[in-house]
Coordinates of C-alpha atoms in Angstrom, one line a residue:
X1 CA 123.2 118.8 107.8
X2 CA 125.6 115.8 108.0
X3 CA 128.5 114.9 106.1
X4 CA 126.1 112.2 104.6
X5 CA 123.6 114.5 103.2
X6 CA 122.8 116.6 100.2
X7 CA 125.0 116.1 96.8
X8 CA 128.2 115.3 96.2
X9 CA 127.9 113.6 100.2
X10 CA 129.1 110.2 100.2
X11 CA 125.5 107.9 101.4
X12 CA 127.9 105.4 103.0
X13 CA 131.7 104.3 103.1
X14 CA 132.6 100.4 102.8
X15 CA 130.8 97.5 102.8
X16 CA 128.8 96.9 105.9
X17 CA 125.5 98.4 105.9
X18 CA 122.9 99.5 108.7
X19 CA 119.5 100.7 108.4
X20 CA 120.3 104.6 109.0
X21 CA 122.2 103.5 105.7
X22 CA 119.5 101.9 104.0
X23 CA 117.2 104.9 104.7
X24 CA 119.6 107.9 103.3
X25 CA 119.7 105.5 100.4
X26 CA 116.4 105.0 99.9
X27 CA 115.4 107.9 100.3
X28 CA 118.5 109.1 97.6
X29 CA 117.1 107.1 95.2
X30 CA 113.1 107.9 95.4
X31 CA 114.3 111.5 94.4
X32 CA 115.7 110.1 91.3
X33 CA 113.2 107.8 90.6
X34 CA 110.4 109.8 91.4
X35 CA 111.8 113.5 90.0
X36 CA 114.1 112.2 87.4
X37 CA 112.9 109.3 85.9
X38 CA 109.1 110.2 86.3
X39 CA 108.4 106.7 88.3
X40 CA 104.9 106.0 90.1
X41 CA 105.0 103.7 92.9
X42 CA 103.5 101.8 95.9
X43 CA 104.5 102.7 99.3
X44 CA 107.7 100.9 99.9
X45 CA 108.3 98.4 102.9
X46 CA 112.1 96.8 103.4
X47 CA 112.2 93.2 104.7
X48 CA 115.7 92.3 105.6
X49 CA 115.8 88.4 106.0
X50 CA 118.9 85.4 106.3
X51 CA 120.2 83.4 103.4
X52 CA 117.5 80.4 105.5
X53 CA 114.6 82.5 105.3
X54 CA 115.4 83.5 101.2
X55 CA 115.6 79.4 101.1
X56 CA 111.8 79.8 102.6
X57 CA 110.1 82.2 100.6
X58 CA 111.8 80.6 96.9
X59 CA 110.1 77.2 98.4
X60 CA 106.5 78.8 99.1
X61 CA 106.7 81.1 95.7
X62 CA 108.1 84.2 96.8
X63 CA 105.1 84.4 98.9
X64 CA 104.8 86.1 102.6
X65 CA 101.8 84.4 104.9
X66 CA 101.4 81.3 102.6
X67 CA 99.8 78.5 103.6
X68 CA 101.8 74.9 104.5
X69 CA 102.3 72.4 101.7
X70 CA 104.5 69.4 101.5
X71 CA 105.7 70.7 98.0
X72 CA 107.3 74.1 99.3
X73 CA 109.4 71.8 102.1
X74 CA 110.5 69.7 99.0
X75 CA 111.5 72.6 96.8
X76 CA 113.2 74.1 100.3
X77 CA 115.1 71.0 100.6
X78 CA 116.4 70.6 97.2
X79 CA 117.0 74.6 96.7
X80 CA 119.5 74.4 100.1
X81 CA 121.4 71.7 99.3
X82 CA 122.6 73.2 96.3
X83 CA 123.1 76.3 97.9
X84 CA 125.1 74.6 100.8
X85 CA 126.7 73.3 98.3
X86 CA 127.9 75.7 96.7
X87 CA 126.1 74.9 93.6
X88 CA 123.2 77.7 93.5
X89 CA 123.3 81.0 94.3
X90 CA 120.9 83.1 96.0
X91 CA 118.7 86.3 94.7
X92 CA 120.0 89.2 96.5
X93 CA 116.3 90.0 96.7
X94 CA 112.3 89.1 96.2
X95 CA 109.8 91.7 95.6
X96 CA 106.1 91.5 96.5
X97 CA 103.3 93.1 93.7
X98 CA 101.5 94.5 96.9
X99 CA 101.0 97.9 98.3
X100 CA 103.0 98.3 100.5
X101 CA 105.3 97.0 97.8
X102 CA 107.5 94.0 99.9
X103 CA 110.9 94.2 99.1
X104 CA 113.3 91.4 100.9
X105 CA 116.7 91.7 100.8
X106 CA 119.3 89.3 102.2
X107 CA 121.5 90.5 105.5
X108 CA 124.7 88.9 103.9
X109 CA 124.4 91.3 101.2
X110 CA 126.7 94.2 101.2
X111 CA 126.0 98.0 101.4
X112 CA 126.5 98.3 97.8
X113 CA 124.2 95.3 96.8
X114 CA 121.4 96.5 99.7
X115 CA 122.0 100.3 96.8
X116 CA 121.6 98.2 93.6
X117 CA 118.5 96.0 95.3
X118 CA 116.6 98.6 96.7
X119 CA 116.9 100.3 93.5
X120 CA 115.8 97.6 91.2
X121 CA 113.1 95.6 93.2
X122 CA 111.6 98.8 95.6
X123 CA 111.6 100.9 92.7
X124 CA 112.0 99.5 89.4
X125 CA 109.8 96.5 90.0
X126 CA 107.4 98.4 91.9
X127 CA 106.8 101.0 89.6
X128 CA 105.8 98.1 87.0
X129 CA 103.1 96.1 89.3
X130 CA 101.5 99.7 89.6
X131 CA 101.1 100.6 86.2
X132 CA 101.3 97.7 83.9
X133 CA 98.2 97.4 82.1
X134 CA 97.9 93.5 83.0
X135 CA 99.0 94.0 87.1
X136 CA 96.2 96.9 87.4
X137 CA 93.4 94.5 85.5
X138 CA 94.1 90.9 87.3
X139 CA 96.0 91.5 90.8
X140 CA 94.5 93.3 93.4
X141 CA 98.3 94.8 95.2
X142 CA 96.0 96.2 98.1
X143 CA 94.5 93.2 99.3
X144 CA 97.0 90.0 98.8
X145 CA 98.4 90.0 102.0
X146 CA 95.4 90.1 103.8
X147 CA 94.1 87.6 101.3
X148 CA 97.2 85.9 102.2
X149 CA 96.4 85.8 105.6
X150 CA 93.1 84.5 105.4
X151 CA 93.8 81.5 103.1
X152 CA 96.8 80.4 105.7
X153 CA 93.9 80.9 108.4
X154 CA 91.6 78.9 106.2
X155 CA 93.4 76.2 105.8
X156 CA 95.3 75.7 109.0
X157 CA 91.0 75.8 110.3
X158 CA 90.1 72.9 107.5
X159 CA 93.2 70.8 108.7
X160 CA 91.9 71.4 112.1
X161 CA 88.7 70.2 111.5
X162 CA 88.8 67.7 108.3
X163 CA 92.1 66.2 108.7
X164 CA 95.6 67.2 107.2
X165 CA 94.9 64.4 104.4
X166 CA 92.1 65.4 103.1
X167 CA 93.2 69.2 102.9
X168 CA 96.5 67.8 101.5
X169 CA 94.3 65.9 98.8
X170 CA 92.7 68.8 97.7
X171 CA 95.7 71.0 97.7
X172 CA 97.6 68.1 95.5
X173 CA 95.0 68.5 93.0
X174 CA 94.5 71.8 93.1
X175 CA 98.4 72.3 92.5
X176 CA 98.5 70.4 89.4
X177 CA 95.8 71.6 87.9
X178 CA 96.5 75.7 88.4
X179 CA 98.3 76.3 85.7
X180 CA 94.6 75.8 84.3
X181 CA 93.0 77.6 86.9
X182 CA 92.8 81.0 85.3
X183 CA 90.6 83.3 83.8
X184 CA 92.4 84.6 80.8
X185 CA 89.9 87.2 79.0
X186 CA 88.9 91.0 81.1
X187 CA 86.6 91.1 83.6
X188 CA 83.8 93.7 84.1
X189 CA 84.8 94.4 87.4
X190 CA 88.2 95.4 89.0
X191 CA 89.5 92.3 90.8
X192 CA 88.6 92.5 94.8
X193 CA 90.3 90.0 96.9
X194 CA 88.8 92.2 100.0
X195 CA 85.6 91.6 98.5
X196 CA 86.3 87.7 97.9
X197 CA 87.5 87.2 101.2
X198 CA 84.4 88.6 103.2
X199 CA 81.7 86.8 100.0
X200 CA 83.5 83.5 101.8
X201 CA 80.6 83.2 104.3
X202 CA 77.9 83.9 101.9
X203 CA 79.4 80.9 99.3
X204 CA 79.8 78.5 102.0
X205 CA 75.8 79.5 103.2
X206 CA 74.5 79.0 99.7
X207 CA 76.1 75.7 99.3
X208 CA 74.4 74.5 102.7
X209 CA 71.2 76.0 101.7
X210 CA 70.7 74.9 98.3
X211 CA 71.6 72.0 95.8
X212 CA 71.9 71.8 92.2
X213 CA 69.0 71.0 90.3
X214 CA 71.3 70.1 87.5
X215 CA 72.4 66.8 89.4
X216 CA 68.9 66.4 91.8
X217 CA 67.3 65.4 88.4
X218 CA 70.0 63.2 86.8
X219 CA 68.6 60.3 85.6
X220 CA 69.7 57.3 87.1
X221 CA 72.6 55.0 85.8
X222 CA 71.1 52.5 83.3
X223 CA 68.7 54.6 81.6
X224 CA 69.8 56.3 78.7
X225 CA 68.3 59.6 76.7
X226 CA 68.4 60.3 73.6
X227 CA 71.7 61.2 72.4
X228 CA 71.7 64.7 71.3
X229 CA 68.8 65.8 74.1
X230 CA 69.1 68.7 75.5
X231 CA 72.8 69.2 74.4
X232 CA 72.9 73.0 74.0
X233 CA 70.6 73.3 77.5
X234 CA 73.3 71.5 79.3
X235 CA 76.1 72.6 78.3
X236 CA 74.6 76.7 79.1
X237 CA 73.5 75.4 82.2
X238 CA 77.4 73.9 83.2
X239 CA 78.8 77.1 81.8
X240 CA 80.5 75.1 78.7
X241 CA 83.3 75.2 77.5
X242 CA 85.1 76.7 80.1
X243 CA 88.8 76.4 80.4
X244 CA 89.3 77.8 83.7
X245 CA 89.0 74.1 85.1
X246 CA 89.6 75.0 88.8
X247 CA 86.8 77.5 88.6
X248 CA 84.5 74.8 86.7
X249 CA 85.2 72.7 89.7
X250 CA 84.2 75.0 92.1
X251 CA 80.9 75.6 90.8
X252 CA 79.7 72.2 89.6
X253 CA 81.5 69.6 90.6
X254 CA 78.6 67.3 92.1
X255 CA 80.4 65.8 95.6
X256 CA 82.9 68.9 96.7
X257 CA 82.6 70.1 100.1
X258 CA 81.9 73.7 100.4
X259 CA 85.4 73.8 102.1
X260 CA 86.7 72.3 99.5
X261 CA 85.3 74.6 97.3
X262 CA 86.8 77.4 99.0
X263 CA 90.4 75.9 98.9
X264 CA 89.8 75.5 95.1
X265 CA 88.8 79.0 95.0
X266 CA 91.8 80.1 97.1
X267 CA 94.3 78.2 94.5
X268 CA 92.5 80.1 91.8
X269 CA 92.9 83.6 93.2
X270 CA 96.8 82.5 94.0
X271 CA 96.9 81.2 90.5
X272 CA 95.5 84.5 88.8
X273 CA 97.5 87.0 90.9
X274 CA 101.1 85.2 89.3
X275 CA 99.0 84.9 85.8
X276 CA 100.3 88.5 84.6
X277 CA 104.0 87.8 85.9
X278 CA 104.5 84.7 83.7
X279 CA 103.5 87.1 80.7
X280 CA 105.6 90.0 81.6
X281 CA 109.1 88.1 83.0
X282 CA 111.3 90.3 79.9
X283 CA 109.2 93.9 80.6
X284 CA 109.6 93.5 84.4
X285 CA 113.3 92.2 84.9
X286 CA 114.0 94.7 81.7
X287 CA 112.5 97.7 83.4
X288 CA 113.8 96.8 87.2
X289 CA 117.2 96.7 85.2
X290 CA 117.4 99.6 83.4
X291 CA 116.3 101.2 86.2
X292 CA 118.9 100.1 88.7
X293 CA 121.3 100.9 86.0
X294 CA 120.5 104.3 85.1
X295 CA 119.8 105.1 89.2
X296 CA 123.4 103.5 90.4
X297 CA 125.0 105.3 87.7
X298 CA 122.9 109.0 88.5
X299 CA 124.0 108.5 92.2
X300 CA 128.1 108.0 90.8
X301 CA 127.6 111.2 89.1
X302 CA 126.3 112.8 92.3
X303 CA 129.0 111.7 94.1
X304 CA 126.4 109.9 96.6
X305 CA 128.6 106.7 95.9
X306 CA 132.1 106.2 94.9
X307 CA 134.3 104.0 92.4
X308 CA 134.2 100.8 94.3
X309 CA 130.9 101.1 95.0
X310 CA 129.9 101.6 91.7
X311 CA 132.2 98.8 90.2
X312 CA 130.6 96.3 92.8
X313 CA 127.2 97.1 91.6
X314 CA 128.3 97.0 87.6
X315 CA 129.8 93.5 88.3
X316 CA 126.4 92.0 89.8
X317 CA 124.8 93.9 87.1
X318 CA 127.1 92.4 84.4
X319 CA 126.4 88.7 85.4
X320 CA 122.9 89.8 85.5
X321 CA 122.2 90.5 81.4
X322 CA 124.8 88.1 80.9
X323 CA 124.1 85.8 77.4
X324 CA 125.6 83.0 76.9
X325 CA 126.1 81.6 73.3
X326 CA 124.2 79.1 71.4
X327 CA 126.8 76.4 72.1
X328 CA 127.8 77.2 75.7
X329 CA 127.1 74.8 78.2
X330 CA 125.3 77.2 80.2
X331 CA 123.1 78.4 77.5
X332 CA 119.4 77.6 78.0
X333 CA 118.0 79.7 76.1
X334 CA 117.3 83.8 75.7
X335 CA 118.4 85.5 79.1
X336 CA 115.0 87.6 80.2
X337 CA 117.3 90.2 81.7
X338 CA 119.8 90.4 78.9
X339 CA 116.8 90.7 76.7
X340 CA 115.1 93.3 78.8
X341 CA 117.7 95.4 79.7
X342 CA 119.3 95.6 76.0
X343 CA 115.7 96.7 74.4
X344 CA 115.1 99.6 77.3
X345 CA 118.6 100.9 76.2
X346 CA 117.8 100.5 72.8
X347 CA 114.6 102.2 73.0
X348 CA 116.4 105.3 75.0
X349 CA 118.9 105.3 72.4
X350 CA 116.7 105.7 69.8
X351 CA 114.6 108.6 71.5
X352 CA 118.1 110.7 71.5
X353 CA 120.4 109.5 69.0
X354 CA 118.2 107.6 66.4
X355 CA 119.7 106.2 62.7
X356 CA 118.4 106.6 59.6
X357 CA 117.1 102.9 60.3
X358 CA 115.6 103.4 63.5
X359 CA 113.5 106.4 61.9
X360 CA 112.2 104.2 59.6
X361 CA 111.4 101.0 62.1
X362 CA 109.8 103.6 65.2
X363 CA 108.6 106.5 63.7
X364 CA 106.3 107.4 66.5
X365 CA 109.0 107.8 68.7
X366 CA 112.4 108.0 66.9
X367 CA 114.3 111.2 68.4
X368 CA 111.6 112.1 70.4
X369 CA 114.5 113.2 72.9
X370 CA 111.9 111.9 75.6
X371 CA 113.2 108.2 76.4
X372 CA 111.7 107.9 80.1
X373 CA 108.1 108.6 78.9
X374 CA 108.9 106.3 75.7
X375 CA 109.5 103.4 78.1
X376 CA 107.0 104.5 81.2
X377 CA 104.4 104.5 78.0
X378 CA 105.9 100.8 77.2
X379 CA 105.7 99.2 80.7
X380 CA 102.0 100.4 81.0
X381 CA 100.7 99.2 77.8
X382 CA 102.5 96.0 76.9
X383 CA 103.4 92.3 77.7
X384 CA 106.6 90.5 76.4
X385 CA 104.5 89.6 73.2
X386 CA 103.5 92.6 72.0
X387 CA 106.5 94.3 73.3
X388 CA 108.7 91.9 71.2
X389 CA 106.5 92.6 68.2
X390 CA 106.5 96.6 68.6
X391 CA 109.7 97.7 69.9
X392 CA 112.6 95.0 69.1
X393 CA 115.1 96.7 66.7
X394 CA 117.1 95.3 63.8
X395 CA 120.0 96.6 66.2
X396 CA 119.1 94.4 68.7
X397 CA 119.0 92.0 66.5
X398 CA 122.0 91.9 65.1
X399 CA 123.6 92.6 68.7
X400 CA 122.1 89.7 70.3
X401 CA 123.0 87.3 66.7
X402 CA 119.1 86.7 66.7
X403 CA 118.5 84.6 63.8
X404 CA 114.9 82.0 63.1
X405 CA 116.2 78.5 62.5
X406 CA 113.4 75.9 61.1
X407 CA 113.9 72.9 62.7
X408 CA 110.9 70.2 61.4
X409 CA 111.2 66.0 63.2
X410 CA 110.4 64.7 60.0
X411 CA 113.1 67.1 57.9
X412 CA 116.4 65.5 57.6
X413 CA 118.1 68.7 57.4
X414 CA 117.7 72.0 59.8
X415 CA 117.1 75.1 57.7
X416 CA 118.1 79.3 58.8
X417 CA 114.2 80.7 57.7
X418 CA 115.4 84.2 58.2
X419 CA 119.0 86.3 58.1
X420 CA 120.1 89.8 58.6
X421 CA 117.8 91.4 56.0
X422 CA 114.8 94.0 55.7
X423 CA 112.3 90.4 55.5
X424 CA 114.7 88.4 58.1
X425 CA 114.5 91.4 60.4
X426 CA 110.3 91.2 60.5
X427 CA 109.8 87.2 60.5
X428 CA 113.1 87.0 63.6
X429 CA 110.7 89.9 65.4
X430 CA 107.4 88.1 64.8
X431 CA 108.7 84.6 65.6
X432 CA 110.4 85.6 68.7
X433 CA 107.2 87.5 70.0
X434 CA 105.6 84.3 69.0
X435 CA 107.8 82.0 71.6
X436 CA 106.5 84.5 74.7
X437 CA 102.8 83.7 73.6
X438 CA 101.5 82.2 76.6
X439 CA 98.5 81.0 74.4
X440 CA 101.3 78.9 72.4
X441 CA 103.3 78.3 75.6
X442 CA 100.8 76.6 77.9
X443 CA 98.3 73.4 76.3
X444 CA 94.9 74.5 74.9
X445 CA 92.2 72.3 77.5
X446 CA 88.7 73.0 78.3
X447 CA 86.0 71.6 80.0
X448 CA 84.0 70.3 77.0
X449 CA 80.9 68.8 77.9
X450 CA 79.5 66.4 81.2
X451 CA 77.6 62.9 80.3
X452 CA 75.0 63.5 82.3
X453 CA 73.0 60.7 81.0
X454 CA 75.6 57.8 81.7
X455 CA 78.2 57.9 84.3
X456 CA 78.6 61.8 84.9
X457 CA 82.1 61.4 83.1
X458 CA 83.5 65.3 82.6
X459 CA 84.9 64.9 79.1
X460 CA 87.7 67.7 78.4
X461 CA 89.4 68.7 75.3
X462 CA 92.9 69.6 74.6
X463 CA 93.0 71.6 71.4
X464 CA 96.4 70.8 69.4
X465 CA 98.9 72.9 68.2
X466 CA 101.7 72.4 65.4
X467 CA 100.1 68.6 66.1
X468 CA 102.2 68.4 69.3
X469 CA 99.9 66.1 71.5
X470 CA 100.2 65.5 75.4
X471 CA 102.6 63.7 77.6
X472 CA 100.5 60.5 78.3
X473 CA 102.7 59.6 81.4
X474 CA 101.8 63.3 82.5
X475 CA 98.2 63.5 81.0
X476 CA 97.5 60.8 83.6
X477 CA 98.8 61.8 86.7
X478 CA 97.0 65.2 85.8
X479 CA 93.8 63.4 84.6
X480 CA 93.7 61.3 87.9
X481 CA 93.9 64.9 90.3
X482 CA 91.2 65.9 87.9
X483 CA 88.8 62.7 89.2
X484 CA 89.8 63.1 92.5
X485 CA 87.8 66.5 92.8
X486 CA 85.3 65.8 90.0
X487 CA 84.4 62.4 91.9
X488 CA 83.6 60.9 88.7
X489 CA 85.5 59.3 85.5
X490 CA 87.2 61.7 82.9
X491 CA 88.4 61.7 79.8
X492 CA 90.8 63.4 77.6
X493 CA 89.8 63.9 73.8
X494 CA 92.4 65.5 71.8
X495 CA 91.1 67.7 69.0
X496 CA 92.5 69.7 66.1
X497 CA 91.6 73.1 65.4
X498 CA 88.5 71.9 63.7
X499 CA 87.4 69.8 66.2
X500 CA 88.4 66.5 64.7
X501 CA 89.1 64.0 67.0
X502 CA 92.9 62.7 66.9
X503 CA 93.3 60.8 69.8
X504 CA 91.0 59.6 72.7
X505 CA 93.1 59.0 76.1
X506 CA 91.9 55.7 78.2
X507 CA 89.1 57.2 80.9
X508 CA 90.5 57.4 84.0
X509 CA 89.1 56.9 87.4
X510 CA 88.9 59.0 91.1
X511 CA 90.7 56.8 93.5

């Protein structure tokens, strides 16, 4: 046995680190993880990349094997200059929801940063993308990369053979329109991105083979049928409403290539796989961080890492949940991290030491004197919503100076809705759960309905909320990628919750 092994053995002395270091680390830490802490996760593979190639994968979305567009060069370019700069920092790591789970970490980092990474993204991180009730139902960890792979292959094949405009054309529409590209309901079947990837043949077949006797028997421009004819017929036939628009597109619209289709389709499965990060960003970041905490501070007590080691680690970890205030200039709003991390303590505290108040708020799991299940139960059953809603504490509260302001355009005067009380407590919990609603986050629009008798414009509806209408500037640009693919006019109708109609945007054209 070496000097380096077994407890109370130092892992590694000063800064610089090697991978015989990373591996007695790694290795250190899966046995707390996985013995102490009760963790589950993927396989782990350790990528260790330059500051230029952590300037790459922010640019392409934190994506290995992703196809070229010019929109990750110009997120690459603006991202460096700050960095050379001196104005932006970079993440000391980026984690892949795949199995192998990908963790890259940065070779400028130090050995005690390469510790605090490989515990918060190879384990922490990981052990969330496995067993989060949202990852498990939409993201298929198995199969991405070689999903990955194909799509890049795809697309380099269709710029190859159709031109790098036209791909770029469809890409450009596709980007701005993915946001609306998911499905957001349960599927009957586990997604399959293996599966997808080998159907791609059969789609592109079927599309040769067969057209759609839904537009072979339009009637021809000029001739008009009775308004209300066939309305209900139509609209099962097109699969209406629908407000996954990308997949819409892929399915019906009437002049799409079958490549084209396919590049649709790839956007979409891209698009879905990130749909359960943007609803989990506190639960992730909050669990990778109380995990790195609690992991860095277990291997102190070992004596597997000493004081300076530990002291580097709590600084980065510091800046991390930092919060600024309300009126600091760097305050833009509630720090996910500092958010995360001070729930997961709070819900540990409360399993051990709880108050007569906590008792009273969490009775199901108030001095349980089992905090690790408490919070594995949590990050498997929960998104930031219904996290917020279940488990934030009056002490949280009043730690983070959480308070529900009312703020109305039309009110001359801004007015505090909730304090520090039994009833403030509940509506601060409920309205903050509210603000991580990605139903109330992202506009309400849906494929409404296809003139089929006129001139084939798609008509979609954007279903208003607190009577905040669209952008026009942006509704336009959007509108116009939306033509582009559809091949046909569109228009926007914004609707209330009733359906009344409360403003119709100007149709707007493929060019």
């Amino acid at each position: 046995m070496s000097r380096h092994d077994g407890p109370g053995k130092l892992l590694f002395t000063g800064a610089d680190w090697n991978f015989d270091k990373l591996q007695r680390t790694h290795d250190a830490i899966a046995r707390i993880a996985h013995d102490e802490l009760g963790l589950d996760t993927y396989p782990n593979q350790i990528e260790v990349i330059t500051a230029e190639q952590m300037l790459d994968a922010y640019s392409s979305i934190g994506m290995p094997l992703m196809y070229k567009h010019w929109s990750f060069g110009k997120h690459f370019a603006a991202d460096e200059t700050l960095y050379r700069k001196g104005m932006r920092g970079l993440a000391y790591e980026i984690v892949i929801n795949s199995s192998p789970c990908i963790s890259y970490v940065m070779e400028e980092n130090s050995m005690a940063m390469q510790t605090l990474v490989v515990a918060h993204a190879a384990f922490g991180h990981n052990h969330f993308f496995k067993n989060n009730a949202l990852f498990r139902q939409w993201t298929d960890a198995k199969g991405i990369l070689d999903y990955l792979d194909f799509a890049k292959g795809y697309i380099q094949h269709a710029e190859e053979r159709h031109g790098q405009r036209a791909v770029e054309r469809v890409l450009d529409a596709a980007h701005a329109l993915m946001s609306h590209g998911v499905h957001k309901y349960p599927r009957k079947r586990p997604f399959d991105l293996a599966e997808d990837k080998r159907r791609e043949k059969e789609r592109q077949d079927w599309f040769q083979q067969n057209y759609n006797d839904l537009w072979r028997t339009l009637p021809k421009a000029g001739i008009s049928a009775p308004v209300d004819e066939d309305l209900a017929e139509r609209k099962h036939a097109l699969g209406l409403p629908e407000e996954n628009i990308l997949y819409f597109l892929e399915k019906s619209a009437p002049l799409l290539a079958p490549w084209q289709r396919e590049i649709l389709r790839i956007v979409r499965n891209i698009a879905q796989y990130f749909y359960p990060q943007k609803q989990t960003k506190v639960m992730n970041e909050g669990c990778a961080t109380m995990v790195h905490y609690t992991i860095a501070n277990r291997l102190h007590e070992q004596g597997r890492i000493d004081d300076g080691t530990l002291m580097e680690i709590l600084h980065s970890h510091t800046n991390v949940v930092f919060q600024p205030g309300f009126d600091d200039p760097r305050y833009t709003g509630l720090n996910p991290y500092a958010l995360g991390f001070a729930m997961m303590q709070d819900i540990a505290r409360i399993c051990t030491q709880p108050t007569a108040e906590d008792c009273a708020w969490f009775p199901d799991f108030a001095g349980n004197n089992d905090p690790w299940a408490t919070l594995r139960h949590a990050w498997a059953d929960y998104r930031d919503e219904s996290f917020i809603l279940q488990f934030l504490s009056p002490a949280v509260m009043r730690k983070l100076r959480l308070f529900h302001l009312h703020d109305e355009a039309e009110d001359d005067d801004m007015v505090v809705k909730a304090i520090h009380d039994e009833r403030g407590y509940r509506q601060v919990r409920q309205t903050l759960a509210r603000s991580y609603d990605i139903g109330a986050l992202e506009a309400d629009i849906q494929v409404a309905d296809v003139d089929l008798s006129g001139d084939r414009r798609l008509i979609v509806h954007h279903r208003v909320a607190n009577g905040i209408l669209l952008d026009s500037a942006q509704a336009g640009h959007t509108l116009r990628h939306l033509a582009n693919l559809w091949g046909y006019p569109v228009q926007l109708v914004e609707v209330d919750e009733d359906g009344a109609v409360l403003h119709i945007c100007e149709d707007v054209g493929p060019v």
